[in-house]
Amino acid sequence: MTIQLKELVESLGGQLIGDADTQVSGIAPLSDASASQITFLSNPKFRPQVSQTQAAAIILSAADDAVVGADFHGVRIVAANPYAYFARAAQFFAAKNAIPVIPGIHPAASVDPAARIAATAYIGANAVIGAGASIGENVRIGAGCVIGRDVSIAAESCLYPNVTIYDACQIGQRAIIHSGVVIGADGFGFANDGGTWVKIPQTGRVLIGDDVEIGANTTIDRGALADTVIEEGVKLDNQIQIAHNCHIGAHTAIAACAGIAGSARIGKYCSIGGAAMIHGHITIVDHVHVSAGTLALRSISEPGQYTGFYPIAKHGDWEKSAALVRNLNTMREKIRSLEKSVKQLSQPLTQKDNE
């Protein structure tokens, strides 16, 4: 399916420079775009590719247009944030090409008679919907999903195949939940009694706000007593673990393989890099950016970027550095001893000089 560029600009805004009737069929990177596609420039280091791209049109900032706009042969769309414009343009094309989903319940689905399913919802094959579940309008539930009792899923959400949502959890509007996600499994709660572990019942829920996306195989545990909360606009990558009673603030983004320990509170508009580890029972304020691989052991009370990993090096160099780090305490004690000796030696000299 092709569109005229003026359709895109009428929908998304931006300043169009060139032939508004130009037809495009999709969007692609600078290096890969064909003569029937639109591309984008969001990083100045790719400016040299502008003169070489085959794209019919390009999305770029006013600053980039002033530098390389004249080098481009096609139509230009000048936008304040080219990367965000690209994202919305990609959504525009995806919506145009989407295959319509016919509402209804697949014959192979198992839906409890006490569940409330909107007439416009779609329930896929082998999905299991428990008693008291409430599925809103235009919700899509893929094959093999398991939805527990008293679960609430609001309008326009999409659950891909094999998602599991345990009892009493709540999902907001326009959620996107990818395959393999488990929401509401028991948190890791045990009390030690003389060397044996006594399970603490996990009786809280998971509450997920509007416009949340959860990547494949991510797990979000239910609270022990209070609820685990994911606020609106949060974006979670694949294979993230969020433990019981965590609270993730609105519009925070967390990359793959991060681990958030129990009762951690992360503020709004934060970003957590891949494989970062957040310790339990700490608080991170709004607008904090934790670098990939960082271990956050203490609360963070000021916005900014935080990094806590040792730079990569050749293995032999790393071993030498590790040996130095391991002996820092011994070196510190030696330095203190030397300082004490120097101080003791300097005192008589000073007294003699004064005489």
XYZ file of C-alpha atoms in Angstrom:
355
model
C 0.000 0.000 0.000
C 1.348 3.440 -0.922
C 0.429 6.871 0.407
C 1.085 10.427 -0.677
C 3.457 12.338 1.566
C 0.852 15.017 2.120
C -1.277 12.370 3.924
C 1.559 11.741 6.335
C 2.211 15.434 7.005
C -1.507 16.169 7.396
C -1.611 13.460 10.070
C 1.707 14.066 11.856
C 2.636 17.665 11.086
C 6.081 18.883 10.073
C 7.247 21.148 7.259
C 7.119 19.488 3.842
C 9.648 20.741 1.277
C 9.105 19.316 -2.217
C 6.405 17.443 -4.081
C 3.582 16.691 -1.652
C 2.089 14.138 -4.073
C 5.156 11.877 -3.911
C 4.121 8.268 -3.251
C 5.861 6.173 -0.585
C 5.188 2.616 0.558
C 7.057 2.451 3.854
C 9.968 3.644 5.954
C 13.584 2.403 6.107
C 17.065 3.451 7.344
C 19.218 5.761 5.242
C 21.455 2.955 4.014
C 18.628 0.585 3.063
C 15.812 2.808 1.816
C 14.587 2.309 -1.753
C 13.179 4.877 -4.161
C 9.653 4.090 -2.914
C 10.407 4.610 0.797
C 10.877 7.421 3.270
C 13.930 7.569 5.562
C 15.072 9.667 8.522
C 18.160 11.372 9.938
C 18.263 11.609 13.729
C 22.003 11.366 14.422
C 24.396 13.935 12.895
C 27.090 11.286 12.411
C 24.983 9.826 9.576
C 24.862 13.101 7.634
C 27.318 11.802 4.981
C 24.769 9.108 4.014
C 22.150 11.695 3.026
C 23.663 12.320 -0.397
C 23.871 8.565 -1.091
C 20.474 7.316 0.062
C 17.954 6.234 -2.573
C 14.937 7.233 -0.473
C 12.142 9.273 -1.997
C 11.854 11.446 1.120
C 13.688 12.140 4.357
C 12.667 13.255 7.846
C 15.249 15.529 9.494
C 15.664 18.412 11.923
C 15.952 22.058 10.919
C 19.612 22.006 11.996
C 20.403 18.998 9.798
C 18.384 20.436 6.927
C 20.501 23.578 7.010
C 23.678 21.492 6.713
C 22.775 18.621 4.364
C 19.294 19.405 3.044
C 20.650 20.629 -0.276
C 22.501 17.325 -0.751
C 19.260 15.327 -0.781
C 17.541 14.741 -4.113
C 14.013 14.107 -2.851
C 11.322 15.501 -0.588
C 12.234 16.700 2.896
C 10.067 16.731 6.021
C 11.509 19.005 8.686
C 10.457 17.998 12.220
C 11.419 19.130 15.713
C 12.223 15.541 16.760
C 13.004 13.383 13.684
C 13.339 10.151 15.670
C 9.926 10.569 17.313
C 8.470 11.554 13.928
C 9.959 8.374 12.436
C 8.315 6.318 15.194
C 4.925 7.875 14.523
C 5.390 7.475 10.766
C 6.162 3.784 11.304
C 2.948 3.498 13.346
C 1.071 5.234 10.516
C 2.287 2.678 7.939
C 1.708 -0.243 10.305
C -1.899 0.837 10.865
C -2.438 1.128 7.112
C -1.105 -2.394 6.534
C -2.594 -4.095 9.597
C -4.788 -7.146 9.060
C -8.188 -6.541 10.666
C -9.009 -8.747 13.644
C -12.538 -10.145 13.676
C -14.037 -9.909 17.201
C -15.174 -13.094 18.878
C -14.139 -16.103 20.929
C -12.311 -18.934 19.192
C -14.086 -22.291 19.538
C -10.959 -23.756 21.125
C -10.839 -21.099 23.858
C -12.049 -21.875 27.375
C -13.979 -18.966 28.879
C -15.656 -19.221 32.272
C -19.345 -18.268 32.079
C -18.751 -15.742 34.862
C -16.153 -13.842 32.820
C -17.217 -10.541 31.242
C -16.014 -10.253 27.644
C -16.762 -7.157 25.537
C -18.438 -7.870 22.215
C -15.538 -6.260 20.337
C -12.818 -8.340 22.065
C -10.966 -11.208 20.398
C -10.043 -14.367 22.332
C -7.652 -16.726 20.523
C -7.435 -20.513 20.386
C -6.623 -22.369 23.616
C -6.849 -19.193 25.687
C -8.183 -19.752 29.209
C -10.232 -16.998 30.882
C -11.118 -17.449 34.563
C -14.252 -16.570 36.486
C -14.849 -12.887 37.124
C -12.302 -11.740 34.549
C -13.273 -8.522 32.787
C -12.056 -8.038 29.192
C -12.727 -4.573 27.713
C -13.517 -3.400 24.190
C -11.120 -4.117 21.320
C -8.883 -6.272 23.508
C -6.925 -8.926 21.619
C -5.905 -12.068 23.505
C -3.719 -14.469 21.551
C -3.603 -18.238 21.470
C -2.679 -20.106 24.630
C -3.026 -17.163 27.020
C -4.083 -17.922 30.588
C -6.078 -15.231 32.383
C -6.900 -15.910 36.032
C -9.940 -15.047 38.116
C -11.037 -11.456 38.672
C -8.470 -10.088 36.212
C -9.341 -6.740 34.647
C -8.008 -5.880 31.165
C -9.072 -2.469 29.886
C -9.918 -1.412 26.332
C -7.633 -1.706 23.297
C -5.012 -3.894 24.934
C -3.190 -6.617 23.036
C -1.917 -9.839 24.603
C 0.252 -11.942 22.328
C 0.231 -15.774 22.531
C 1.072 -17.575 25.775
C 0.784 -14.663 28.164
C -0.196 -15.616 31.725
C -1.970 -13.228 34.073
C -2.688 -14.535 37.563
C -5.767 -13.814 39.671
C -6.935 -10.286 40.538
C -4.368 -8.376 38.473
C -5.361 -5.252 36.548
C -4.172 -4.169 33.096
C -4.860 -0.639 31.842
C -5.860 0.623 28.437
C -3.811 0.104 25.287
C -1.379 -2.325 26.930
C 0.882 -4.398 24.687
C 2.014 -7.611 26.377
C 4.313 -9.895 24.402
C 4.580 -13.669 24.385
C 5.765 -15.468 27.485
C 5.047 -12.647 29.926
C 3.923 -13.739 33.390
C 2.112 -11.176 35.518
C 1.166 -11.884 39.111
C 3.201 -14.979 39.973
C 4.189 -15.246 43.635
C 6.940 -12.970 44.824
C 10.031 -14.521 46.411
C 8.908 -14.300 50.023
C 10.161 -16.713 52.684
C 10.962 -16.466 56.408
C 13.868 -18.454 57.816
C 12.981 -20.582 60.831
C 15.995 -22.424 62.171
C 17.380 -23.184 58.725
C 14.090 -24.014 57.025
C 12.128 -21.639 54.809
C 8.519 -20.761 55.619
C 6.552 -19.413 52.654
C 4.919 -16.002 53.065
C 1.609 -15.957 51.154
C 1.694 -13.394 48.354
C -1.728 -11.805 48.597
C -1.155 -8.492 46.797
C -1.871 -7.769 43.135
C -0.125 -6.337 40.088
C -1.614 -3.039 38.898
C -0.559 -1.878 35.433
C -1.455 1.574 34.110
C -2.402 2.739 30.630
C -0.102 2.603 27.590
C 2.341 0.116 29.110
C 4.330 -2.261 26.882
C 5.905 -5.416 28.325
C 8.500 -7.386 26.342
C 8.667 -11.131 25.814
C 9.342 -13.381 28.826
C 9.347 -10.539 31.319
C 7.976 -11.410 34.771
C 6.224 -9.117 37.231
C 5.546 -10.622 40.675
C 2.471 -9.854 42.727
C 2.884 -8.054 46.036
C 3.300 -9.827 49.336
C 0.677 -7.722 51.111
C 0.473 -4.444 49.188
C 0.456 -4.291 45.368
C 3.190 -4.222 42.745
C 2.538 -1.093 40.643
C 3.582 -0.248 37.093
C 2.420 3.274 36.289
C 1.216 4.591 32.938
C 3.514 4.790 29.932
C 6.174 2.423 31.303
C 8.104 0.474 28.648
C 9.686 -2.848 29.642
C 12.035 -4.797 27.377
C 12.382 -8.585 27.162
C 13.435 -10.833 30.050
C 13.158 -8.335 32.891
C 12.410 -9.441 36.454
C 10.336 -7.096 38.614
C 9.937 -8.456 42.127
C 7.090 -8.126 44.608
C 5.947 -4.736 45.891
C 8.047 -2.757 43.391
C 6.717 0.573 42.189
C 7.801 1.766 38.731
C 7.003 5.423 37.983
C 5.278 6.715 34.876
C 7.112 6.745 31.536
C 10.169 4.921 32.838
C 11.924 2.612 30.350
C 13.856 -0.515 31.393
C 16.092 -2.453 28.978
C 16.483 -6.227 28.670
C 17.730 -8.498 31.455
C 17.492 -5.860 34.188
C 16.536 -7.119 37.640
C 14.508 -5.035 40.101
C 14.520 -6.499 43.619
C 11.591 -6.434 45.999
C 10.070 -3.163 47.268
C 12.325 -0.985 45.112
C 10.717 2.314 44.083
C 11.802 3.814 40.778
C 10.671 7.304 39.872
C 9.104 8.773 36.752
C 10.939 9.348 33.454
C 13.851 7.127 34.466
C 15.783 4.778 32.210
C 17.478 1.572 33.342
C 20.106 0.052 31.040
C 20.343 -3.591 30.062
C 21.444 -6.074 32.740
C 21.380 -3.384 35.444
C 20.533 -4.620 38.937
C 18.457 -2.541 41.363
C 18.688 -3.553 45.021
C 15.572 -4.113 47.085
C 13.995 -1.514 49.392
C 15.772 1.440 47.776
C 14.263 4.555 46.211
C 15.352 6.153 42.929
C 14.019 9.648 42.252
C 12.586 10.919 38.951
C 14.804 11.506 35.906
C 17.568 9.076 36.874
C 19.417 7.169 34.149
C 21.189 3.973 35.243
C 23.800 2.713 32.774
C 23.870 -0.839 31.463
C 25.354 -3.411 33.832
C 25.267 -1.077 36.826
C 24.535 -2.406 40.323
C 22.529 0.124 42.357
C 22.865 -0.835 46.030
C 21.739 2.436 47.625
C 18.952 4.942 47.098
C 19.530 7.685 44.532
C 18.213 11.071 45.661
C 19.369 13.346 42.813
C 18.519 13.174 39.088
C 21.325 12.378 36.647
C 23.188 9.480 35.079
C 24.732 6.805 37.308
C 27.285 4.219 36.218
C 28.916 1.460 38.242
C 30.932 -0.973 36.165
C 34.614 -1.479 35.493
C 35.719 -0.543 31.949
C 36.494 -3.440 29.619
C 40.184 -4.291 29.094
C 42.394 -7.076 27.791
C 42.211 -10.002 30.182
C 45.811 -9.666 31.338
C 45.382 -5.954 32.040
C 42.110 -6.648 33.840
C 43.829 -9.229 36.089
C 46.500 -6.676 37.028
C 43.855 -4.055 37.795
C 41.840 -6.568 39.811
C 44.941 -7.445 41.848
C 45.486 -3.764 42.627
C 41.880 -3.310 43.656
C 42.035 -6.410 45.868
C 45.093 -4.985 47.674
C 43.809 -1.421 48.086
C 43.013 -1.940 51.767
C 46.536 -3.212 52.480
C 48.018 -0.315 50.518
C 45.851 2.148 52.458
C 47.082 0.780 55.796
C 50.717 1.031 54.627
C 50.198 4.639 53.525
C 48.619 5.504 56.859
C 51.552 3.915 58.664
C 54.035 5.870 56.543
C 52.151 9.113 57.145
C 52.246 8.446 60.897
C 55.992 7.753 60.779
C 56.689 10.908 58.758
C 54.651 12.953 61.222
C 56.565 11.508 64.184
C 59.937 12.183 62.497
C 59.038 15.747 61.581
C 58.051 16.805 65.120
C 61.618 16.758 66.694
C 63.068 18.577 63.683
C 60.507 21.308 64.043
C 61.194 21.708 67.779
C 64.992 21.885 67.171
C 64.537 24.508 64.466
C 62.506 26.607 66.877
C 65.323 26.515 69.476
